[in-house]
Amino acid sequence: MTADVSAAWQAYQRMRVQLNGRINRELTRSTGLSEADFDILFFLEQSGESSVTSLALRCGLEWEKSRLSHQLRRMEQRGLVVKEAPGAVIRLTDRGREQIAAARACHEAAVRRYFGDVLNAEQLAALTAISDQVVARLTEDRHATRR
Amino acid sequence: MTADVSAAWQAYQRMRVQLNGRINRELTRSTGLSEADFDILFFLEQSGESSVTSLALRCGLEWEKSRLSHQLRRMEQRGLVVKEAPGAVIRLTDRGREQIAAARACHEAAVRRYFGDVLNAEQLAALTAISDQVVARLTEDRHATRR
DNA sequence: GCCCTCTGGTTGATGTATCAACGGTTGATG
DNA sequence: CATCAACCGTTGATACATCAACCAGAGGGC
């Protein structure tokens, strides 16, 4: 592995671990929501009527089915969502709606602070391109490896 | 949050989840090691005599103490490392040395395939700079938030 | 000396991620 | 129609991450 690849990989790994660690910690501290909670609630809130099928959630978030099932069970126990008609539609509760509103503000502030404000327009564009290329490569290979 | 920040953030998140998911899955499939296992073994192997204090491990990897403790316990049960003199020195076993050798090859191949080969020199340099800047920002703020 | 605090490591509890296995429904093929 | 295959969602088992509580030893200040 050439030196520049190695350096980029190490730097990236460091950013990945620390940046997401920080943002999740701040989110959990100030709202009590985990990253998983946030992703689910965010997706539901974005989806018009705040209700959506399990399948749409799974595809939208690209989660494994068992992961989603476990997560929804825990969130239902905490009163953040309800499942209407077993295995069908997931709906935000009022409590869930409150929480995601607060969490969005907190999350956006953190992203701006540690990410958006640190990078200039060129860097943002470069990172977008880099990410898209890598994801495209992964998607290509998904077929090659039979899945 | 401006559109370019939002786009970059979303693209980055996608890459983060998918890229690390893929690499870890391949690593686990072909060697039976988790990312945590790999990080520990890699660090030990890099450290001259393949033995190092718990403290050096904690600082080098920037892990919480309880995380390291749990992880080392599990790895010792699997015969990958041994703890000599309680709480002091961690040492690679022969089995651990074998495993990390195989895992390194697998890991490097995956990093090259999905990351190094996909990006050109400019992009690698840009990503390194981006990562360093973000990490620097996080480090600044660590003091501000009293830790 | 005595206490106090800080730090290093451990442990238990909880939440999360992944895998394998299961039951149920649906759709195609014979 | 009967069967088979594919997919949905669920569940249990296991590994991992994090938090809080705990114990032990090392200094520092009195």
XYZ file of C-alpha atoms (C1' of nucleotides) in Angstrom:
354
model
C 0.000 0.000 0.000
C 1.537 3.288 -1.080
C 2.321 5.968 1.448
C -0.323 8.418 0.321
C -3.084 5.821 0.460
C -1.956 4.747 3.872
C -1.818 8.312 5.153
C -5.243 9.142 3.776
C -6.719 5.981 5.231
C -5.318 6.605 8.663
C -6.407 10.228 8.686
C -9.859 9.249 7.512
C -10.186 6.555 10.154
C -9.264 9.024 12.810
C -11.846 11.510 11.616
C -14.480 8.846 11.313
C -14.079 7.571 14.824
C -13.704 10.902 16.530
C -16.237 12.917 14.575
C -19.041 10.450 14.878
C -18.141 9.692 18.432
C -18.394 13.328 19.349
C -21.628 13.990 17.551
C -23.309 10.919 18.971
C -22.126 11.698 22.444
C -23.494 15.220 22.255
C -26.738 13.946 20.831
C -27.169 11.346 23.533
C -26.190 13.760 26.288
C -28.631 16.462 25.313
C -31.575 14.465 23.987
C -31.228 10.898 25.216
C -31.420 9.585 21.664
C -28.895 7.234 20.122
C -27.762 7.468 16.536
C -30.091 4.602 15.709
C -33.031 6.365 17.328
C -32.190 9.534 15.459
C -31.974 7.835 12.085
C -35.357 6.201 12.525
C -37.129 9.279 13.827
C -35.533 11.499 11.225
C -36.678 9.236 8.442
C -40.206 9.099 9.809
C -40.398 12.852 10.213
C -39.223 13.441 6.663
C -41.864 11.090 5.338
C -44.890 13.258 4.915
C -47.493 11.741 7.167
C -44.884 10.569 9.661
C -45.959 7.024 9.050
C -44.342 4.532 6.798
C -44.101 0.791 6.295
C -41.349 -1.266 7.844
C -40.182 -2.129 4.405
C -39.776 1.491 3.367
C -37.796 2.099 6.524
C -35.560 -0.857 5.864
C -34.868 0.167 2.302
C -34.517 3.847 3.057
C -32.045 3.301 5.855
C -30.469 0.231 4.290
C -30.727 -1.715 7.515
C -30.933 -5.434 8.082
C -34.396 -6.599 8.917
C -33.475 -7.985 12.308
C -31.724 -4.787 13.222
C -34.799 -2.777 12.395
C -37.063 -5.162 14.232
C -35.027 -5.021 17.430
C -34.661 -1.271 17.242
C -38.358 -0.659 16.675
C -39.248 -2.911 19.580
C -37.027 -0.917 21.898
C -38.325 2.380 20.589
C -41.914 1.294 20.954
C -41.225 0.365 24.551
C -39.974 3.880 25.122
C -43.034 5.364 23.482
C -41.265 6.944 20.515
C -43.142 5.058 17.805
C -46.120 2.757 17.478
C -46.658 -0.184 15.179
C -50.108 -0.232 13.695
C -51.318 -3.531 12.309
C -48.510 -5.970 13.124
C -45.605 -5.692 10.779
C -47.157 -3.000 8.703
C -47.109 0.709 9.411
C -44.839 2.548 11.809
C -46.009 5.884 13.147
C -44.409 8.643 15.173
C -45.957 9.341 18.553
C -46.268 12.879 19.892
C -43.412 12.125 22.199
C -41.340 10.915 19.258
C -42.171 14.056 17.344
C -41.028 16.290 20.183
C -37.804 14.397 20.615
C -36.805 14.450 16.983
C -37.465 18.174 16.730
C -35.096 18.869 19.592
C -32.597 16.356 18.343
C -32.505 17.811 14.852
C -31.470 21.173 16.175
C -28.760 19.624 18.299
C -27.542 17.426 15.496
C -27.412 20.180 12.926
C -25.533 22.452 15.255
C -22.953 19.770 15.890
C -22.549 18.956 12.208
C -22.092 22.611 11.380
C -19.680 23.170 14.208
C -17.372 20.217 13.687
C -17.780 19.708 9.969
C -19.495 22.400 7.917
C -17.695 25.330 9.486
C -14.304 23.660 9.276
C -14.278 23.001 5.539
C -14.407 25.385 2.611
C -16.570 25.000 -0.465
C -13.892 23.199 -2.446
C -13.299 20.721 0.301
C -17.000 20.028 0.681
C -17.262 19.390 -3.027
C -14.172 17.200 -2.980
C -15.506 15.126 -0.105
C -18.822 14.689 -1.834
C -17.081 13.448 -4.965
C -14.806 11.143 -3.010
C -17.708 9.644 -1.097
C -19.792 9.147 -4.198
C -16.947 7.408 -5.981
C -16.270 5.056 -3.113
C -19.938 4.244 -2.699
C -20.215 3.614 -6.427
C -17.317 1.185 -6.219
C -18.956 -0.643 -3.357
C -22.211 -0.836 -5.246
C -20.530 -2.263 -8.320
C -18.903 -4.943 -6.264
C -22.086 -5.841 -4.478
C -23.245 -7.606 -7.600
C -19.885 -9.197 -8.209
C -19.974 -10.791 -4.771
C -23.495 -12.016 -5.319
C -25.511 -9.733 -3.098
C -27.432 24.279 7.084
C -26.404 25.206 3.561
C -27.004 22.846 0.687
C -23.356 22.020 0.050
C -22.707 21.164 3.674
C -25.775 19.009 3.767
C -24.845 17.217 0.555
C -21.304 16.594 1.725
C -22.516 15.350 5.084
C -24.973 12.933 3.582
C -22.494 11.608 1.055
C -19.881 11.203 3.749
C -22.272 9.355 6.029
C -23.134 6.992 3.280
C -19.522 6.250 2.566
C -18.728 5.856 6.230
C -21.447 3.308 6.857
C -20.999 1.301 3.703
C -17.237 1.347 3.421
C -16.566 0.301 6.964
C -19.396 -2.154 6.909
C -17.982 -3.843 3.861
C -14.411 -3.982 5.076
C -15.386 -5.318 8.473
C -17.666 -7.894 6.968
C -14.929 -9.150 4.660
C -12.458 -9.183 7.520
C -14.782 -11.152 9.769
C -15.761 -13.553 7.020
C -12.234 -14.446 6.032
C -10.398 -14.296 9.336
C -12.954 -14.401 12.141
C -11.601 -11.172 13.588
C -13.719 -8.148 14.407
C -12.566 -4.594 13.860
C -11.823 -4.373 17.576
C -9.719 -7.522 17.463
C -7.883 -6.214 14.440
C -7.090 -2.853 16.011
C -5.663 -4.472 19.112
C -3.619 -7.087 17.297
C -2.376 -4.593 14.753
C -1.195 -2.258 17.468
C 0.569 -5.055 19.302
C 2.267 -6.308 16.175
C 3.526 -2.846 15.297
C 4.992 -2.427 18.762
C 8.435 -3.942 18.483
C 8.412 -6.748 20.987
C 4.712 -7.443 20.457
C 4.106 -6.652 24.087
C 2.939 -3.421 25.532
C 1.273 -2.056 28.643
C -2.471 -1.675 28.877
C -1.959 2.027 29.247
C -0.004 2.320 26.016
C -2.760 0.410 24.257
C -5.433 2.662 25.682
C -3.613 5.819 24.691
C -2.504 4.557 21.319
C -5.966 3.435 20.328
C -7.743 6.180 22.251
C -10.128 3.711 23.822
C -12.053 3.940 27.055
C -10.570 1.868 29.798
C -13.591 -0.342 30.263
C -13.808 -0.989 26.571
C -10.231 -2.157 26.490
C -10.680 -4.272 29.577
C -13.714 -6.101 28.195
C -12.096 -6.567 24.816
C -8.861 -7.945 26.229
C -10.784 -10.356 28.424
C -12.641 -11.727 25.415
C -9.461 -11.942 23.360
C -7.594 -13.700 26.122
C -10.381 -16.267 26.332
C -9.912 -16.922 22.638
C -6.174 -17.262 23.061
C -5.161 -14.246 20.997
C -3.321 -12.401 23.745
C -2.103 -13.011 27.268
C -1.918 -10.653 30.207
C 1.312 -10.988 32.102
C 1.398 -9.607 35.622
C -2.163 -8.451 36.247
C -2.996 -5.179 34.631
C 0.470 -4.708 33.263
C 1.800 -6.127 30.039
C -0.197 -7.505 27.140
C 1.505 -9.917 24.817
C 0.628 -11.522 21.508
C 0.318 -15.287 21.484
C 1.524 -17.360 18.554
C -2.071 -17.815 17.568
C -2.612 -14.060 17.707
C 0.455 -13.499 15.576
C -0.785 -15.884 12.922
C -4.204 -14.335 12.832
C -3.017 -10.776 12.513
C -0.670 -11.671 9.696
C -3.515 -13.150 7.674
C -5.849 -10.340 8.643
C -3.426 -7.637 7.588
C -3.264 -9.003 4.086
C -7.027 -9.210 3.856
C -7.495 -5.753 5.316
C -4.956 -4.098 3.079
C -6.435 -5.693 0.014
C -9.875 -4.416 0.921
C -8.639 -0.914 1.665
C -6.821 -0.785 -1.618
C -9.730 -2.185 -3.544
C -12.500 -0.012 -2.174
C -10.540 3.084 -1.269
C -6.996 3.453 -2.532
C -7.697 2.331 -6.077
C -10.796 4.473 -6.380
C -9.204 7.821 -5.572
C -6.462 9.738 -7.341
C -3.505 11.429 -5.687
C -5.248 14.769 -5.393
C -8.249 13.237 -3.770
C -6.147 11.326 -1.310
C -4.339 14.509 -0.364
C -7.610 16.398 -0.088
C -9.124 13.766 2.163
C -6.072 13.757 4.368
C -6.283 17.522 4.754
C -10.008 17.434 5.414
C -9.629 14.749 8.051
C -6.784 16.530 9.769
C -8.712 19.768 9.899
C -11.800 18.148 11.364
C -9.771 16.243 13.918
C -7.944 19.423 14.855
C -11.267 21.153 15.431
C -12.453 18.333 17.626
C -9.244 18.447 19.592
C -9.543 22.188 20.154
C -13.034 21.791 21.459
C -12.122 18.963 23.741
C -10.503 21.463 26.072
C -13.343 23.941 25.742
C -15.811 21.323 26.913
C -13.588 20.411 29.843
C -12.170 17.118 28.746
C 1.920 9.940 59.601
C -2.892 10.874 57.651
C -6.094 12.046 54.495
C -7.522 13.272 49.934
C -7.621 13.053 45.325
C -6.411 11.259 41.016
C -5.681 7.591 38.076
C -5.543 2.598 36.355
C -8.027 -1.415 35.936
C -12.130 -4.321 36.726
C -17.006 -5.487 36.788
C -22.102 -5.364 35.870
C -25.927 -3.344 33.387
C -27.834 -1.644 29.354
C -28.236 -0.562 24.497
C -26.809 -1.778 20.019
C -25.305 -4.795 15.679
C -25.131 -9.177 13.486
C -26.084 -13.884 12.556
C -28.898 -18.029 12.307
C -33.257 -20.027 12.642
C -38.199 -19.829 12.598
C -43.182 -18.987 11.064
C -46.215 -16.922 7.810
C -47.591 -15.047 3.286
C -47.303 -14.711 -1.467
C -46.392 -16.080 -6.223
C -44.734 -19.054 -9.743
C -44.439 -23.683 -11.616
C -45.523 -28.185 -12.022
C -54.618 -27.666 -6.703
C -50.041 -28.774 -4.587
C -45.523 -27.588 -3.966
C -41.636 -24.912 -3.913
C -39.116 -20.738 -3.445
C -38.655 -16.124 -2.021
C -39.493 -12.715 1.050
C -41.431 -10.445 5.261
C -41.002 -9.824 10.133
C -39.672 -11.856 14.612
C -36.785 -14.026 18.019
C -32.601 -15.761 20.531
C -27.659 -15.869 20.849
C -23.486 -13.608 20.781
C -20.241 -9.821 20.424
C -19.329 -5.060 21.040
C -19.670 -0.049 23.179
C -20.744 2.788 26.944
C -21.850 4.159 31.473
C -21.623 3.989 36.454
C -19.743 1.956 40.400
C -16.051 -0.091 42.555
C -11.182 -1.261 44.404
C -6.360 -0.434 44.714
C -2.157 2.082 44.579
C 0.542 6.619 44.076
C 1.373 11.208 45.163
C 0.513 15.841 47.521
C -0.724 18.869 51.158
C -1.647 19.362 55.949
